[in-house]
PDB file of C-alpha atoms in Angstrom:
ATOM      1  CA  UNK Y   1     -17.220   3.561  -4.980  1.00 57.00           C
ATOM      2  CA  UNK Y   2     -16.525   7.215  -4.295  1.00 87.00           C
ATOM      3  CA  UNK Y   3     -13.259   8.507  -2.957  1.00 94.00           C
ATOM      4  CA  UNK Y   4     -13.086   7.947   0.784  1.00 96.00           C
ATOM      5  CA  UNK Y   5     -10.769   9.298   3.446  1.00 97.00           C
ATOM      6  CA  UNK Y   6     -10.500   7.383   6.707  1.00 98.00           C
ATOM      7  CA  UNK Y   7      -9.330   9.540   9.595  1.00 98.00           C
ATOM      8  CA  UNK Y   8      -7.826   8.141  12.770  1.00 97.00           C
ATOM      9  CA  UNK Y   9      -7.393  10.008  16.048  1.00 97.00           C
ATOM     10  CA  UNK Y  10      -8.610  13.372  14.762  1.00 96.00           C
ATOM     11  CA  UNK Y  11     -10.990  15.249  17.014  1.00 94.00           C
ATOM     12  CA  UNK Y  12     -12.333  18.662  17.877  1.00 94.00           C
ATOM     13  CA  UNK Y  13     -11.004  21.644  15.959  1.00 94.00           C
ATOM     14  CA  UNK Y  14      -8.405  19.522  14.168  1.00 94.00           C
ATOM     15  CA  UNK Y  15     -11.127  17.257  12.725  1.00 96.00           C
ATOM     16  CA  UNK Y  16     -13.189  20.309  11.745  1.00 95.00           C
ATOM     17  CA  UNK Y  17     -10.192  21.828   9.961  1.00 95.00           C
ATOM     18  CA  UNK Y  18      -9.528  18.640   8.003  1.00 96.00           C
ATOM     19  CA  UNK Y  19     -13.206  18.344   7.020  1.00 96.00           C
ATOM     20  CA  UNK Y  20     -13.285  21.982   5.900  1.00 95.00           C
ATOM     21  CA  UNK Y  21     -10.030  21.704   3.934  1.00 95.00           C
ATOM     22  CA  UNK Y  22     -11.116  18.532   2.135  1.00 95.00           C
ATOM     23  CA  UNK Y  23     -14.767  19.407   1.493  1.00 93.00           C
ATOM     24  CA  UNK Y  24     -14.037  20.775  -2.025  1.00 93.00           C
ATOM     25  CA  UNK Y  25     -12.664  17.360  -3.037  1.00 93.00           C
ATOM     26  CA  UNK Y  26     -16.164  15.868  -2.998  1.00 90.00           C
ATOM     27  CA  UNK Y  27     -15.181  12.748  -1.091  1.00 94.00           C
ATOM     28  CA  UNK Y  28     -16.518  10.848   1.888  1.00 95.00           C
ATOM     29  CA  UNK Y  29     -14.661  11.726   5.090  1.00 96.00           C
ATOM     30  CA  UNK Y  30     -15.024   9.042   7.715  1.00 97.00           C
ATOM     31  CA  UNK Y  31     -13.518   9.286  11.205  1.00 97.00           C
ATOM     32  CA  UNK Y  32     -12.765   5.777  12.486  1.00 96.00           C
ATOM     33  CA  UNK Y  33     -13.439   5.154  16.171  1.00 95.00           C
ATOM     34  CA  UNK Y  34     -10.871   3.188  18.155  1.00 93.00           C
ATOM     35  CA  UNK Y  35     -13.355   0.345  18.679  1.00 92.00           C
ATOM     36  CA  UNK Y  36     -13.171  -0.328  14.906  1.00 92.00           C
ATOM     37  CA  UNK Y  37      -9.364  -0.469  14.625  1.00 93.00           C
ATOM     38  CA  UNK Y  38      -9.468  -4.292  14.456  1.00 90.00           C
ATOM     39  CA  UNK Y  39     -11.794  -4.359  11.433  1.00 91.00           C
ATOM     40  CA  UNK Y  40     -10.401  -4.847   7.930  1.00 93.00           C
ATOM     41  CA  UNK Y  41     -10.047  -1.634   5.943  1.00 95.00           C
ATOM     42  CA  UNK Y  42     -12.525  -3.087   3.415  1.00 94.00           C
ATOM     43  CA  UNK Y  43     -15.198  -3.260   6.125  1.00 93.00           C
ATOM     44  CA  UNK Y  44     -14.541   0.343   7.133  1.00 95.00           C
ATOM     45  CA  UNK Y  45     -15.009   1.324   3.493  1.00 95.00           C
ATOM     46  CA  UNK Y  46     -18.348  -0.519   3.390  1.00 90.00           C
ATOM     47  CA  UNK Y  47     -17.305  -2.995   0.720  1.00 89.00           C
ATOM     48  CA  UNK Y  48     -19.754  -5.831   0.211  1.00 78.00           C
ATOM     49  CA  UNK Y  49     -17.129  -8.577  -0.025  1.00 78.00           C
ATOM     50  CA  UNK Y  50     -15.848  -7.872   3.500  1.00 73.00           C
ATOM     51  CA  UNK Y  51     -17.616  -8.706   6.746  1.00 66.00           C
ATOM     52  CA  UNK Y  52     -17.163  -7.848  10.405  1.00 61.00           C
ATOM     53  CA  UNK Y  53     -16.393 -11.518  11.038  1.00 54.00           C
ATOM     54  CA  UNK Y  54     -13.025 -10.888   9.401  1.00 53.00           C
ATOM     55  CA  UNK Y  55     -11.971  -8.659  12.293  1.00 54.00           C
ATOM     56  CA  UNK Y  56      -8.460  -9.333  13.477  1.00 61.00           C
ATOM     57  CA  UNK Y  57      -7.531  -9.578  17.125  1.00 58.00           C
ATOM     58  CA  UNK Y  58      -6.465  -6.194  18.370  1.00 58.00           C
ATOM     59  CA  UNK Y  59      -3.177  -6.458  20.205  1.00 63.00           C
ATOM     60  CA  UNK Y  60      -2.686  -2.802  20.854  1.00 72.00           C
ATOM     61  CA  UNK Y  61      -3.766   0.682  19.987  1.00 83.00           C
ATOM     62  CA  UNK Y  62      -2.335   3.843  18.558  1.00 92.00           C
ATOM     63  CA  UNK Y  63      -2.941   7.492  19.255  1.00 94.00           C
ATOM     64  CA  UNK Y  64      -1.125   9.100  16.324  1.00 95.00           C
ATOM     65  CA  UNK Y  65      -3.149  10.726  13.593  1.00 96.00           C
ATOM     66  CA  UNK Y  66      -3.390   8.690  10.408  1.00 97.00           C
ATOM     67  CA  UNK Y  67      -5.093   9.464   7.103  1.00 98.00           C
ATOM     68  CA  UNK Y  68      -5.996   6.654   4.698  1.00 98.00           C
ATOM     69  CA  UNK Y  69      -7.112   7.378   1.127  1.00 97.00           C
ATOM     70  CA  UNK Y  70      -9.270   5.187  -1.073  1.00 96.00           C
ATOM     71  CA  UNK Y  71      -9.958   5.965  -4.734  1.00 94.00           C
ATOM     72  CA  UNK Y  72      -7.242   8.602  -5.043  1.00 93.00           C
ATOM     73  CA  UNK Y  73      -4.803   8.530  -7.961  1.00 86.00           C
ATOM     74  CA  UNK Y  74      -1.511  10.378  -8.307  1.00 84.00           C
ATOM     75  CA  UNK Y  75      -2.832  13.808  -9.217  1.00 91.00           C
ATOM     76  CA  UNK Y  76      -5.692  13.642  -6.694  1.00 92.00           C
ATOM     77  CA  UNK Y  77      -3.234  12.794  -3.928  1.00 93.00           C
ATOM     78  CA  UNK Y  78      -1.322  15.978  -4.764  1.00 93.00           C
ATOM     79  CA  UNK Y  79      -4.612  17.913  -4.724  1.00 94.00           C
ATOM     80  CA  UNK Y  80      -5.486  16.433  -1.312  1.00 94.00           C
ATOM     81  CA  UNK Y  81      -2.121  17.334   0.192  1.00 93.00           C
ATOM     82  CA  UNK Y  82      -2.335  20.844  -1.256  1.00 94.00           C
ATOM     83  CA  UNK Y  83      -5.866  21.246   0.158  1.00 95.00           C
ATOM     84  CA  UNK Y  84      -4.613  20.288   3.619  1.00 95.00           C
ATOM     85  CA  UNK Y  85      -1.745  22.779   3.350  1.00 93.00           C
ATOM     86  CA  UNK Y  86      -3.889  25.635   2.013  1.00 93.00           C
ATOM     87  CA  UNK Y  87      -6.562  24.831   4.590  1.00 92.00           C
ATOM     88  CA  UNK Y  88      -4.049  25.341   7.390  1.00 91.00           C
ATOM     89  CA  UNK Y  89      -4.237  21.760   8.641  1.00 94.00           C
ATOM     90  CA  UNK Y  90      -0.497  21.307   8.704  1.00 86.00           C
ATOM     91  CA  UNK Y  91       1.408  18.124   8.185  1.00 87.00           C
ATOM     92  CA  UNK Y  92      -0.125  14.716   8.777  1.00 93.00           C
ATOM     93  CA  UNK Y  93       2.834  12.391   9.213  1.00 92.00           C
ATOM     94  CA  UNK Y  94       1.103   9.068   8.629  1.00 95.00           C
ATOM     95  CA  UNK Y  95      -0.737   8.717   5.323  1.00 95.00           C
ATOM     96  CA  UNK Y  96      -1.552   5.661   3.242  1.00 96.00           C
ATOM     97  CA  UNK Y  97      -3.356   4.665   0.086  1.00 96.00           C
ATOM     98  CA  UNK Y  98      -5.630   1.621   0.157  1.00 96.00           C
ATOM     99  CA  UNK Y  99      -4.267  -1.124  -2.087  1.00 94.00           C
ATOM    100  CA  UNK Y 100      -5.503  -4.578  -3.005  1.00 92.00           C
ATOM    101  CA  UNK Y 101      -2.977  -5.902  -0.487  1.00 91.00           C
ATOM    102  CA  UNK Y 102      -3.667  -3.720   2.563  1.00 93.00           C
ATOM    103  CA  UNK Y 103      -7.451  -3.567   2.138  1.00 94.00           C
ATOM    104  CA  UNK Y 104      -7.582  -6.851   4.089  1.00 91.00           C
ATOM    105  CA  UNK Y 105      -5.517  -5.490   6.976  1.00 93.00           C
ATOM    106  CA  UNK Y 106      -6.831  -4.067  10.207  1.00 93.00           C
ATOM    107  CA  UNK Y 107      -6.212  -0.395  10.913  1.00 94.00           C
ATOM    108  CA  UNK Y 108      -3.732  -1.419  13.599  1.00 94.00           C
ATOM    109  CA  UNK Y 109      -1.695  -3.527  11.159  1.00 93.00           C
ATOM    110  CA  UNK Y 110      -1.764  -0.721   8.594  1.00 95.00           C
ATOM    111  CA  UNK Y 111      -0.645   1.770  11.248  1.00 95.00           C
ATOM    112  CA  UNK Y 112       2.234  -0.486  12.326  1.00 94.00           C
ATOM    113  CA  UNK Y 113       3.422  -0.844   8.720  1.00 94.00           C
ATOM    114  CA  UNK Y 114       3.155   2.874   7.938  1.00 95.00           C
ATOM    115  CA  UNK Y 115       4.787   3.862  11.226  1.00 93.00           C
ATOM    116  CA  UNK Y 116       7.724   1.502  10.621  1.00 92.00           C
ATOM    117  CA  UNK Y 117       8.221   2.907   7.097  1.00 90.00           C
ATOM    118  CA  UNK Y 118       7.951   6.471   8.390  1.00 87.00           C
ATOM    119  CA  UNK Y 119      10.476   5.823  11.168  1.00 89.00           C
ATOM    120  CA  UNK Y 120      12.900   4.202   8.708  1.00 90.00           C
ATOM    121  CA  UNK Y 121      12.636   7.182   6.324  1.00 88.00           C
ATOM    122  CA  UNK Y 122      13.191   9.622   9.202  1.00 85.00           C
ATOM    123  CA  UNK Y 123      16.228   7.657  10.346  1.00 86.00           C
ATOM    124  CA  UNK Y 124      17.707   7.653   6.825  1.00 83.00           C
ATOM    125  CA  UNK Y 125      17.305  11.428   6.545  1.00 76.00           C
ATOM    126  CA  UNK Y 126      19.546  12.068   9.536  1.00 62.00           C
TER     127      UNK Y 126
END
């Protein structure tokens, strides 16, 4: 499967800027609508071994921007972050890489995990 970037809560000019900045990376950029936040990440990526029936009950929502990368290795992650910076997108606080563990999670569960880690790191920096 190609490299895929799932985008959450990006819209308008901000979404256009991200698309433009990342277009040279030759990857699929997929905005995820809120109605799909309960689906497993594997479903959102279109993987054959995942089905919509594996959707998890959605017990909330989130409005923060989140970027999730699939198929990106160490150097490509650096390239992606540099492309966002050079493209004038600015910082995206919540970013994740799809792993064999979190590919089964819903977007909401992934968000909650990333947000908790981000908050803990911010707290430790003070």
